[in-house]
Coordinates of C-alpha atoms and ligand atoms in Angstrom, one line a residue:
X10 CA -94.9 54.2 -107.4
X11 CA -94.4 51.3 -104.9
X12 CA -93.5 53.8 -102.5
X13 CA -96.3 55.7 -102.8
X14 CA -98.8 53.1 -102.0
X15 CA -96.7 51.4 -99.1
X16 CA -96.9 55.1 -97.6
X17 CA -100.7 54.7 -98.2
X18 CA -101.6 51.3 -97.0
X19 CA -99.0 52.3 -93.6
X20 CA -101.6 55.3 -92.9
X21 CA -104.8 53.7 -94.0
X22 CA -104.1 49.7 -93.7
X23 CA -103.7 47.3 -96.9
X24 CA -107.3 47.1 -96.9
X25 CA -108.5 50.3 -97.6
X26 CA -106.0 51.2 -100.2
X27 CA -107.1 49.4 -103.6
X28 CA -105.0 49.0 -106.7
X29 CA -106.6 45.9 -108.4
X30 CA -108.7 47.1 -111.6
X31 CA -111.5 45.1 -110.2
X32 CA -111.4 46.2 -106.4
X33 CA -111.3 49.9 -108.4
X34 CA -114.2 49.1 -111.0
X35 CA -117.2 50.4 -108.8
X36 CA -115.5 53.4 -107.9
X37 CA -114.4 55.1 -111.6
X38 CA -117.4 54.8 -113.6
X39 CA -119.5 57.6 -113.6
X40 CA -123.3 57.9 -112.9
X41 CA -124.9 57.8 -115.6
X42 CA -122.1 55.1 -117.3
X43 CA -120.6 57.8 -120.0
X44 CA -117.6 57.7 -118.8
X45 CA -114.7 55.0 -116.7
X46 CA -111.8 56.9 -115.8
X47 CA -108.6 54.9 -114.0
X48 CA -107.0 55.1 -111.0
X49 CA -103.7 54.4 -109.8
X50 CA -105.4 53.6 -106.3
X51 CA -108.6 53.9 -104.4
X52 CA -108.0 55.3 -100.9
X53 CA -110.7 54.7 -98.3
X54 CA -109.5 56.6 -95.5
X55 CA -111.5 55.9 -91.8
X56 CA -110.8 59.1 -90.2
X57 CA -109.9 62.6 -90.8
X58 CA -106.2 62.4 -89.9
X59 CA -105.9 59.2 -92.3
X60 CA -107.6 61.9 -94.8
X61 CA -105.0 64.6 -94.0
X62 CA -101.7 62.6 -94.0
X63 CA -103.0 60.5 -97.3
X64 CA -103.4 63.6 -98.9
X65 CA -99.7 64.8 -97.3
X66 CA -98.5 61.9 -99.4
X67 CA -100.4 62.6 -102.7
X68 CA -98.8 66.3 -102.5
X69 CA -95.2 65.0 -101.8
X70 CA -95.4 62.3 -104.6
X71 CA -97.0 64.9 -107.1
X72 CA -100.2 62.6 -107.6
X73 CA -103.4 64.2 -108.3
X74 CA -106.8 63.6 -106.2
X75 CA -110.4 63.2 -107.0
X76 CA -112.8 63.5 -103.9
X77 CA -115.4 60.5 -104.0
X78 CA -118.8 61.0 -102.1
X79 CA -121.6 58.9 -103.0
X80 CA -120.7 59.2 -106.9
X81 CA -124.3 60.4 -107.9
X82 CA -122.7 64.1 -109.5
X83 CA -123.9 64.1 -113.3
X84 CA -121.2 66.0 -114.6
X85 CA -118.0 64.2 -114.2
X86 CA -116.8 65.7 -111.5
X87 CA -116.4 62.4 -108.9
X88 CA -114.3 60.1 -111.2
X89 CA -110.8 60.3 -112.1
X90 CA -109.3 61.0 -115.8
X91 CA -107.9 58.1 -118.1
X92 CA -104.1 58.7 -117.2
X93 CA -104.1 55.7 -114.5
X94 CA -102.3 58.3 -112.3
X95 CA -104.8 60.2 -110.2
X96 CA -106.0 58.6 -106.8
X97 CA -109.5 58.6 -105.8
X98 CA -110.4 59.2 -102.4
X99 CA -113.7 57.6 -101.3
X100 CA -115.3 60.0 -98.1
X101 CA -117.6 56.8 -97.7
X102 CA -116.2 55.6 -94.3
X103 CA -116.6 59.2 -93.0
X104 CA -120.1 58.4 -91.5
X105 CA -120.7 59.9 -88.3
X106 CA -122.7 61.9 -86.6
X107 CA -120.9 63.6 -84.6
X108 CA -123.3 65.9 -82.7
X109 CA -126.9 67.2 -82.5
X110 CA -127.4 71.0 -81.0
X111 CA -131.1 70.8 -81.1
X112 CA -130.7 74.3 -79.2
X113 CA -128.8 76.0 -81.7
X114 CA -130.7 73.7 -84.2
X115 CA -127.7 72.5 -85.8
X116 CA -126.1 68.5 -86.5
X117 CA -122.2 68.1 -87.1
X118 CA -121.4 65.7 -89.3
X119 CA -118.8 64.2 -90.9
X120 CA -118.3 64.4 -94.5
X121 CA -119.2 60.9 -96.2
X122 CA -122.5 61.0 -93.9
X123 CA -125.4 59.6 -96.1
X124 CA -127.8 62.9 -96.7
X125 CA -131.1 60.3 -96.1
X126 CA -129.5 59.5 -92.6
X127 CA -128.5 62.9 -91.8
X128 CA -132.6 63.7 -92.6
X129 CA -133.3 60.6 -90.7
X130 CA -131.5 61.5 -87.5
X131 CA -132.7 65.0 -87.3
X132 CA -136.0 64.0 -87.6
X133 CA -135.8 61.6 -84.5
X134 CA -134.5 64.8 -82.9
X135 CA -137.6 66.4 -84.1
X136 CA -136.2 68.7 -86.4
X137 CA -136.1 69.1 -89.8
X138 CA -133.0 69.0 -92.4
X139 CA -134.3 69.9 -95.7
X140 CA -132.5 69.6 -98.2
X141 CA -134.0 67.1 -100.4
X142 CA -133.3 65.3 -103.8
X143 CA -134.4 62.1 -105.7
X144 CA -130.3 60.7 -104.8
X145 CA -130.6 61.7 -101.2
X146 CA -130.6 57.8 -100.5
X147 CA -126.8 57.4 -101.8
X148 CA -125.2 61.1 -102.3
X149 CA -123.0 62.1 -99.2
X150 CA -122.9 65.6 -97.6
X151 CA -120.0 66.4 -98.7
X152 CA -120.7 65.9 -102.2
X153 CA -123.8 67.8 -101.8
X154 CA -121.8 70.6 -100.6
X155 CA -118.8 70.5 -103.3
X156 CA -121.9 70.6 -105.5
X157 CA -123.8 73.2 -103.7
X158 CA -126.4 71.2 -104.3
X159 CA -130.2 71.9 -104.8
X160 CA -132.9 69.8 -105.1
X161 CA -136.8 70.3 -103.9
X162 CA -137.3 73.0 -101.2
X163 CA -135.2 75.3 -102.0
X164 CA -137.4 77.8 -103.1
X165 CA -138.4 77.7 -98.8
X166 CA -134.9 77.0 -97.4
X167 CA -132.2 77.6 -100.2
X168 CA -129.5 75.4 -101.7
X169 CA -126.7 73.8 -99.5
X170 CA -124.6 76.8 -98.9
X171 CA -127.5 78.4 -97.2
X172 CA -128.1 75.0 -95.0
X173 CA -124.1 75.3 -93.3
X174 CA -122.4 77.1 -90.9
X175 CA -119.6 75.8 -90.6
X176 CA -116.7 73.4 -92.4
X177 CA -114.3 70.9 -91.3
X178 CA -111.3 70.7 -94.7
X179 CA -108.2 69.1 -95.4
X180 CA -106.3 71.6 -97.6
X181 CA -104.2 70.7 -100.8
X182 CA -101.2 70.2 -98.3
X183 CA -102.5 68.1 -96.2
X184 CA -103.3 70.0 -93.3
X185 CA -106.8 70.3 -91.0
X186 CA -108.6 73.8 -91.3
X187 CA -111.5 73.4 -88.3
X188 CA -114.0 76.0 -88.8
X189 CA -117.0 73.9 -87.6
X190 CA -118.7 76.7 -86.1
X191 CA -122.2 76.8 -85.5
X192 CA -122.3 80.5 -85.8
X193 CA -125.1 81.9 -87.7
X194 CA -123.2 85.3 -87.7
X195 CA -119.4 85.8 -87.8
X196 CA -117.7 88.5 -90.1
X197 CA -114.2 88.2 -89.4
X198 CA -112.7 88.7 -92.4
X199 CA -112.7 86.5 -96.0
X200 CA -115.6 83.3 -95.8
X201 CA -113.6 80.8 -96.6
X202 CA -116.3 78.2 -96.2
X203 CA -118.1 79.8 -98.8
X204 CA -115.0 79.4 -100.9
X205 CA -114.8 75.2 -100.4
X206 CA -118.7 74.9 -101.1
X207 CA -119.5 74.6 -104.8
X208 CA -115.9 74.1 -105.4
X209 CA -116.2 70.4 -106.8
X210 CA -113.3 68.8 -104.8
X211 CA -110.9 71.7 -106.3
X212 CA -109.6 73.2 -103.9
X213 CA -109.5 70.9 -100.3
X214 CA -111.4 68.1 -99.2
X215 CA -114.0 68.5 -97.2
X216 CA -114.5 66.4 -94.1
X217 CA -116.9 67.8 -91.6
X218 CA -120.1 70.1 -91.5
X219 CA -122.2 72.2 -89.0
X220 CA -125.8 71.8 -90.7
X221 CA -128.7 74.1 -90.0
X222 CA -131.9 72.3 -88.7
X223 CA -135.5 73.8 -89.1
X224 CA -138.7 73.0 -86.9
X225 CA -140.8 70.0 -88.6
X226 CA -143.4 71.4 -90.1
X227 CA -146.6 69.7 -88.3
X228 CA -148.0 69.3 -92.3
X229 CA -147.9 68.9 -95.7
X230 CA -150.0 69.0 -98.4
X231 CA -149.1 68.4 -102.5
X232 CA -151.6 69.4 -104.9
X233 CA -151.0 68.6 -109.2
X234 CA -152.5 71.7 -111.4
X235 CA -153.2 71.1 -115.5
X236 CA -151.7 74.7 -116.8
X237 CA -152.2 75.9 -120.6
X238 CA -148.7 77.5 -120.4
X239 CA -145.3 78.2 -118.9
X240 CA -146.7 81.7 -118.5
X241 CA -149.6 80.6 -116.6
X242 CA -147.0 78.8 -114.4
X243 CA -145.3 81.8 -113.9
X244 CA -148.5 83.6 -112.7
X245 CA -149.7 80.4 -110.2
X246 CA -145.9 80.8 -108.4
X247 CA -146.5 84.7 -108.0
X248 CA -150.4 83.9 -107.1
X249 CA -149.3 81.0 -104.9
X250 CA -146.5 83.2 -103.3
X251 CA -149.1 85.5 -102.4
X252 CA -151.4 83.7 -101.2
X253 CA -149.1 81.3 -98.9
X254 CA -145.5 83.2 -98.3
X255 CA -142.7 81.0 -97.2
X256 CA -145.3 78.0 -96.5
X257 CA -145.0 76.9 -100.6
X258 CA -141.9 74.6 -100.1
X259 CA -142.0 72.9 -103.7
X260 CA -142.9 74.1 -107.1
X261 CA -142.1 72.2 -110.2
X262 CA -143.1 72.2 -113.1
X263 CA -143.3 69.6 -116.1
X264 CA -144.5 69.6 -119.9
X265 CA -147.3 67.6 -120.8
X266 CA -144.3 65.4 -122.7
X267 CA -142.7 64.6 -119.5
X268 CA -146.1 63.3 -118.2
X269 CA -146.4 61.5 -121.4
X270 CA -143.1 59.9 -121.0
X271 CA -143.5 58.7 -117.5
X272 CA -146.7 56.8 -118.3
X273 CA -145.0 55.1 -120.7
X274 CA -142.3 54.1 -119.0
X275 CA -144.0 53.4 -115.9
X276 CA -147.7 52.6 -116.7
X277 CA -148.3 51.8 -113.0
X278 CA -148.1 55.0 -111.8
X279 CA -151.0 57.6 -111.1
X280 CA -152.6 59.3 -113.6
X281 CA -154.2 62.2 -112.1
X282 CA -156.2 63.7 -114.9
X283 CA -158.1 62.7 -118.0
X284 CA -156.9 63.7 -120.4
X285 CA -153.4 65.7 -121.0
X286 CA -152.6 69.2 -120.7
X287 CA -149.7 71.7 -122.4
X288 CA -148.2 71.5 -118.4
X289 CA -148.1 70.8 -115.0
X290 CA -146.7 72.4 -111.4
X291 CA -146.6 70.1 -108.9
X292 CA -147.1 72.2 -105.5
X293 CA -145.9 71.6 -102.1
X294 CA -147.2 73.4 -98.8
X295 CA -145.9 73.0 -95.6
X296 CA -147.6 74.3 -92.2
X297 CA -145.9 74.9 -88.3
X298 CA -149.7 75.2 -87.9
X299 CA -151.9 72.3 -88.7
X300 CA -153.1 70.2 -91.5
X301 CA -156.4 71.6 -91.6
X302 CA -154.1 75.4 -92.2
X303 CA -152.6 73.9 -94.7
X304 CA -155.1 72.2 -96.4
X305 CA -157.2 75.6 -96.1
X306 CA -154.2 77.8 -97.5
X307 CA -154.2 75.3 -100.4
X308 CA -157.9 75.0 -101.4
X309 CA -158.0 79.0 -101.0
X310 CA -154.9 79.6 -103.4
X311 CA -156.3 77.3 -106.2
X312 CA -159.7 78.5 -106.0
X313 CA -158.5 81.7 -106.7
X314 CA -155.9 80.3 -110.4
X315 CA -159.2 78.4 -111.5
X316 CA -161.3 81.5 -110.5
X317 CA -158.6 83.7 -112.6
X318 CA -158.3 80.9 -115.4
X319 CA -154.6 80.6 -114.4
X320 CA -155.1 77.0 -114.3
X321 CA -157.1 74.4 -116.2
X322 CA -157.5 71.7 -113.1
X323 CA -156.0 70.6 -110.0
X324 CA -155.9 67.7 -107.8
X325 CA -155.0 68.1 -104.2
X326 CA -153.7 64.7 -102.3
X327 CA -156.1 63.7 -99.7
X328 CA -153.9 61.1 -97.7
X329 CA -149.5 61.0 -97.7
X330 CA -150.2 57.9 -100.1
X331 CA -151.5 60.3 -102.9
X332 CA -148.8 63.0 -101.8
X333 CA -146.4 60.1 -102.7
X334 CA -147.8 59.4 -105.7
X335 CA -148.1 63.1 -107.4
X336 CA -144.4 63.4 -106.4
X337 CA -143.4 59.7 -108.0
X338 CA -144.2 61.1 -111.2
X339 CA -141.6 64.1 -110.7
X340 CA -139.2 61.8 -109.9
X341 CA -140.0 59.3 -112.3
X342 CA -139.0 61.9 -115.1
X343 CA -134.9 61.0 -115.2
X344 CA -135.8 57.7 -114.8
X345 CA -138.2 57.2 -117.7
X346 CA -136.0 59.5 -119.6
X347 CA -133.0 57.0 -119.2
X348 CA -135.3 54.0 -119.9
X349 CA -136.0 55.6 -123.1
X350 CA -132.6 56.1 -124.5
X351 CA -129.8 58.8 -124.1
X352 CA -130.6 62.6 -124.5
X353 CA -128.5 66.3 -124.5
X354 CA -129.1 67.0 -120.8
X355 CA -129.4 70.5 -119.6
X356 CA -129.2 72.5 -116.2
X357 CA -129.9 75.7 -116.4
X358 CA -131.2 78.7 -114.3
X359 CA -132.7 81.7 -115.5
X360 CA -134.3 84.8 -113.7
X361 CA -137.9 83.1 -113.0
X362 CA -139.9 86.6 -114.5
X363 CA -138.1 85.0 -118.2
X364 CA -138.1 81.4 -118.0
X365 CA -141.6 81.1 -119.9
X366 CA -139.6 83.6 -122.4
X367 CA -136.8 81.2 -123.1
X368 CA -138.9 78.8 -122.8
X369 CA -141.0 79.9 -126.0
X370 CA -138.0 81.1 -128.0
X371 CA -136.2 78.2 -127.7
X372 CA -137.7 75.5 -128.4
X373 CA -138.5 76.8 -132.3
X374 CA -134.7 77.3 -132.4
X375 CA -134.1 73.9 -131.3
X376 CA -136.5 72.6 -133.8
X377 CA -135.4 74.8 -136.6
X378 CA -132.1 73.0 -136.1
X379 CA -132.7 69.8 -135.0
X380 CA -136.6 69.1 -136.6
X381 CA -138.5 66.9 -134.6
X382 CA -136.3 66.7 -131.6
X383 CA -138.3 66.3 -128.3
X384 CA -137.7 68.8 -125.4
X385 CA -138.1 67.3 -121.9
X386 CA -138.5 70.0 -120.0
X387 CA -139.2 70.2 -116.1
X388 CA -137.8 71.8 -113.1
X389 CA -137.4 73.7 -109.8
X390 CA -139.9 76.5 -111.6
X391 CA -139.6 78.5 -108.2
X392 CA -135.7 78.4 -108.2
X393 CA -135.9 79.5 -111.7
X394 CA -134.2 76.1 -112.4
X395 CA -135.0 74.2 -115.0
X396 CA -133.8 70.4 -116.8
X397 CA -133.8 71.1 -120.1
X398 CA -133.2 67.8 -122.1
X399 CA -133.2 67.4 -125.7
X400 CA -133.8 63.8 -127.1
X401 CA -133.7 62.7 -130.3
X402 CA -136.6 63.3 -133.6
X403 CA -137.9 59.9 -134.1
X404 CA -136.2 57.9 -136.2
X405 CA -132.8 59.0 -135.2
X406 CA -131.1 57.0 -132.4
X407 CA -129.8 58.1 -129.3
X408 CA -126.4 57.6 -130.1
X409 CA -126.3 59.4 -133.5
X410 CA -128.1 62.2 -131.8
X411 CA -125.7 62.6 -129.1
X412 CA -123.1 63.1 -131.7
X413 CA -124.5 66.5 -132.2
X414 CA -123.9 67.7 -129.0
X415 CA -121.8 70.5 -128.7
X416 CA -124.1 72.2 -132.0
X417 CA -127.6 71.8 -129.8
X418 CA -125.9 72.8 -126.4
X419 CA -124.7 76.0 -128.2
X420 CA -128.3 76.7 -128.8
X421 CA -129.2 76.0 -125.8
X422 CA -126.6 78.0 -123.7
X423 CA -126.6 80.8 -126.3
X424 CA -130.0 81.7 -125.4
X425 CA -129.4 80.7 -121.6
X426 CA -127.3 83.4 -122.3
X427 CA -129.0 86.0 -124.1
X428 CA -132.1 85.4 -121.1
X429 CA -129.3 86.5 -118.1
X430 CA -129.4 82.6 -117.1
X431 CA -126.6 80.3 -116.0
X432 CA -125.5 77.1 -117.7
X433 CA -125.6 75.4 -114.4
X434 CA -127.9 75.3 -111.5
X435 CA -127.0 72.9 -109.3
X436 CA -125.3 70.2 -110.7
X437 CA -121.9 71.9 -111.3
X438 CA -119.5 71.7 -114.4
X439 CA -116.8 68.8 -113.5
X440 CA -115.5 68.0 -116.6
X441 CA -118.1 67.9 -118.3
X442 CA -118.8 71.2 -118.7
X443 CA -115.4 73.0 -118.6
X444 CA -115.2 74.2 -121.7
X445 CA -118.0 76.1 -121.9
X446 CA -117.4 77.6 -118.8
X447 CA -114.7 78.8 -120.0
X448 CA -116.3 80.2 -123.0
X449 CA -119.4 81.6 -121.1
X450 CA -117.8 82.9 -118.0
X451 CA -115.5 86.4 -118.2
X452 CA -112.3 86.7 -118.6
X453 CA -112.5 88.3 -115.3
X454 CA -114.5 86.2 -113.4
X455 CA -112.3 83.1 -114.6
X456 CA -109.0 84.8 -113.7
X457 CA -110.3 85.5 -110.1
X458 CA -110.9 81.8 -110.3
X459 CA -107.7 80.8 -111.3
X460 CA -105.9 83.0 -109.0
X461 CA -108.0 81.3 -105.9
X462 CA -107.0 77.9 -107.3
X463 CA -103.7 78.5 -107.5
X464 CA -103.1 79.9 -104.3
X465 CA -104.5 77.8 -102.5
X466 CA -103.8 74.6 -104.4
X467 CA -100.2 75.8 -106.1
X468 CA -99.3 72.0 -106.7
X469 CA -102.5 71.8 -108.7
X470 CA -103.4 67.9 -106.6
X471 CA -106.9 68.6 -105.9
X472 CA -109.5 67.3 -109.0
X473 CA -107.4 68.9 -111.3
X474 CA -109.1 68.8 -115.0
X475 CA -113.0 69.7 -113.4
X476 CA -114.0 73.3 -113.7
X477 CA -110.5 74.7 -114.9
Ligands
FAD26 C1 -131.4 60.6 -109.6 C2 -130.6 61.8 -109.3 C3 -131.2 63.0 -108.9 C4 -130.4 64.2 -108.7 N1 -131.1 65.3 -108.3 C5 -130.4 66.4 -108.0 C6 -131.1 67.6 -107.6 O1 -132.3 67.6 -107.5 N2 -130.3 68.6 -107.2 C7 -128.9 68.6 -107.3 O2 -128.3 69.6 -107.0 N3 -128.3 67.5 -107.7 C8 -129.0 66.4 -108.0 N4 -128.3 65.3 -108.5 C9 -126.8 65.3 -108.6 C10 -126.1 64.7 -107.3 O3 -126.9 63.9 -106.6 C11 -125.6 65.8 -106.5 O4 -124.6 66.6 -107.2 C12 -125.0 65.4 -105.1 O5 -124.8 66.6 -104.4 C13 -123.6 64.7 -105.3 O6 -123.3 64.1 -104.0 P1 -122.3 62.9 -104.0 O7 -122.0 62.5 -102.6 O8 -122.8 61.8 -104.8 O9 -121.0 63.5 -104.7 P2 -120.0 62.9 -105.8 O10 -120.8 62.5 -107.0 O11 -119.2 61.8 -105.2 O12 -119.1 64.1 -106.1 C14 -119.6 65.3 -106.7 C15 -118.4 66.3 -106.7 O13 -118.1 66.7 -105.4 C16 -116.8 66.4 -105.1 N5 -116.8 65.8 -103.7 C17 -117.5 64.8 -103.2 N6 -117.3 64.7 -101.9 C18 -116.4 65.7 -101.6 C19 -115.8 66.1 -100.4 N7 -116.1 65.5 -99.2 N8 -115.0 67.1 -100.4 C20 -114.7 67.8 -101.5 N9 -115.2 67.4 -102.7 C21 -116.1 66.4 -102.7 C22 -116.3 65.3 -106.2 O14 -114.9 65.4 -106.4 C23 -117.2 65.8 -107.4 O15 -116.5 66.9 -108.0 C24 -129.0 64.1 -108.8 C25 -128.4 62.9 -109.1 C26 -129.1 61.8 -109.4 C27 -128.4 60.5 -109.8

């Protein structure tokens, strides 16, 4: 293997290969610290021809890769296995801009870009890139495109895949496909950048993106309403899509346990209401008109849900300060959740017209099973995305709980199931959830996937072990 990593550290200099266990520690652990894989090496490649002839080298020698963004995936999907023989390859000192088209609103950019910087530098452009999500700060854009990822306005501007245009990939064998065209229309023949997004690092590594921009909105406005129901969330989305069309950019919802949660955990943040309520939506308008449009669109659509007794109550923020502050406590939900312990973690879609459905028929299955246990369920409403957690009945720890697992995830997926839903939304299946993939998707479906994998990765290098 010395010849290996001399052919490494000749393409991408002694100090950006790392074989030490402690120059490798912050790489292989994943998020959440469930799991520390090893590595044989830790390649930190500075351009994309390093990338290409590094990865040349991994197919000759017969050594496996694992793509490394910003390591913020949740599902195992960024770290190598426990063999010791798999490289990782870090996209982090891929960090350029490379261009800004604020005529055909688009931003190339290489892969390991930051996705808060990409935000950051369309914004001084005066555009807007909005994909959004509470990792945006360290997760790269080419993770979030591996991941197809979603996040807070997609319901207005759709997940990743629908944000580029065009790719930029190192293939399995080491070569450069350049399709970093910012075409919005182009039919000539199979989309193979459609193939490489949501992929997970399986097939190629992805180096390069054409990003759509948007026009800034010139405002928006965040409201909290108290809802008896997930039902009655369901009728304030279709009310609120009424009412406002594609100017609703957010729509989440959380159970009064979530709420609960967060004040406990973080007893400095707002508490907008009184007393509690069975749920909340959190709401999010955006206007290319005015603040005063926006604020009037608002005010008219919740007048209406309290006229109609869709809603209980609603605050509206009245300065960015108390926008901020309503959407801290969304975001405050995985973090109070891992300040209190461990729980089953689920990401589900389902068609929205059923969620309140599952919603209601599974949690007495869960509780039939598992009495006591507490559902932590919030979302992406509008996406028909939900996180459906399950954390332990009191008195059980964390640990014990988690040993059950696979018995409450097959409640959980069985009815995903049964409701026309996915078992992931947007954070993927990795490793983590490969094995039911496999026993939720077809036969079909998983031998077209097999038969794209191995054709275009035949030496089977590229994250093998994550969603095959
Ligand atoms: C607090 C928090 C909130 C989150 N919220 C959301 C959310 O709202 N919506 C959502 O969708 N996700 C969310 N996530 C999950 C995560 O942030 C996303 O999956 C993100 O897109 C991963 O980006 P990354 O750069 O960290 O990728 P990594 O974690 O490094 O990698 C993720 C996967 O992509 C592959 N990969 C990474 N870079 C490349 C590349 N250049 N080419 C090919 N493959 C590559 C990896 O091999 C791995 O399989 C959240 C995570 C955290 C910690």
């Amino acid at each position: 293997m010395m010849d290996f990593l001399t052919q490494c550290r000749a393409i991408a200099g002694d100090a950006y290969v790392l074989a030490a266990p402690a120059d490798m520690a912050p790489f292989v652990t994943d998020q959440r610290g469930r799991f520390t894989g090893k590595a044989l090496a830790v390649l930190r490649p500075g351009s994309v021809d390093e990338v290409a002839a590094l990865v040349r080298v991994c197919a000759e020698h017969r050594v496996a890769v694992v793509p490394q963004g910003g390591n913020t995936g949740l599902v195992l999907g960024s770290v190598p296995d426990a063999s010791g023989a798999q490289v990782l390859l870090s996209l982090a000192r891929l960090n350029r801009v490379r261009q800004v088209d604020a005529v055909n609103r688009t931003m190339t950019v290489d892969a390991g870009c930051i996705l808060q910087h990409i935000q950051e530098v369309a914004a001084a452009e005066g555009c807007l890139f909005p994909l959004s999500l509470a990792a945006e700060g360290s997760c790269t854009i080419g993770g979030n495109l591996a991941t197809n990822a979603g996040g807070t306005a997609v319901l207005r501007y759709g997940n990743t895949r629908e944000l580029c245009l065009g790719l930029e990939v190192v293939t399995p064998q080491g070569e450069i496909w350049s399709g970093l065209r910012g075409l919005r229309k182009d039919n000539t023949g199979y989309d193979l950048r459609d193939l490489f997004i949501g992929a997970e690092g399986t097939l190629g590594i992805i180096t390069g993106a054409v990003l759509k921009l948007y026009p800034q909105p010139k405002a928006s406005i965040t409201a909290l309403a108290a809802l008896p129901s997930p039902a009655h969330a369901l009728q304030l989305l279709v009310l609120m899509q009424d009412h406002c069309g594609s100017s609703l950019t957010g729509f989440e919802l959380m159970s009064r346990y979530c709420l609960a949660l967060v004040a406990e955990q973080f007893p400095q943040l707002p508490k907008p209401f009184a007393g509690p309520h069975p749920q909340y939506v959190l709401l999010e308008l955006s206007s290319s008109e005015s603040e005063q449009h926006a604020v009037g669109l608002l005010e008219h659509a919740i007048g209406a849900a309290l006229e109609r007794g869709v809603i209980n109550d609603a605050v509206v923020a009245s300065s960015v300060a108390q926008s901020a502050g309503l959407w801290q406590l969304r975001e405050h939900i995985p973090l109070a959740q891992a300040k209190a312990g461990k729980n089953i973690k689920h990401d589900i879609s389902l068609p929205v017209s059923r969620i309140a459905d599952f919603i209601e028929v599974t949690g007495p299955l869960l509780d039939a099973a598992f009495p006591g246990c507490q559902l932590v369920c919030f979302g992406h409403l509008g996406d028909g995305n939900l996180h459906y957690n399950v954390a332990p009945p009191p008195g059980i720890s964390n640990d014990d709980f988690l040993l059950q697992q696979d018995q409450v995830n097959r409640v959980v997926y069985d009815s995903v199931e049964l409701f026309g839903g996915s078992i992931s939304a947007e954070h993927g299946i990795g490793a983590l959830k490969r094995d039911e993939l496999a026993r939720y998707k077809s036969p079909v479906e998983l031998n077209m996937m097999r038969a794209i994998k191995a054709a275009l990765d035949p030496l089977g290098i590229m994250n093998p072990g994550k969603i095959l």
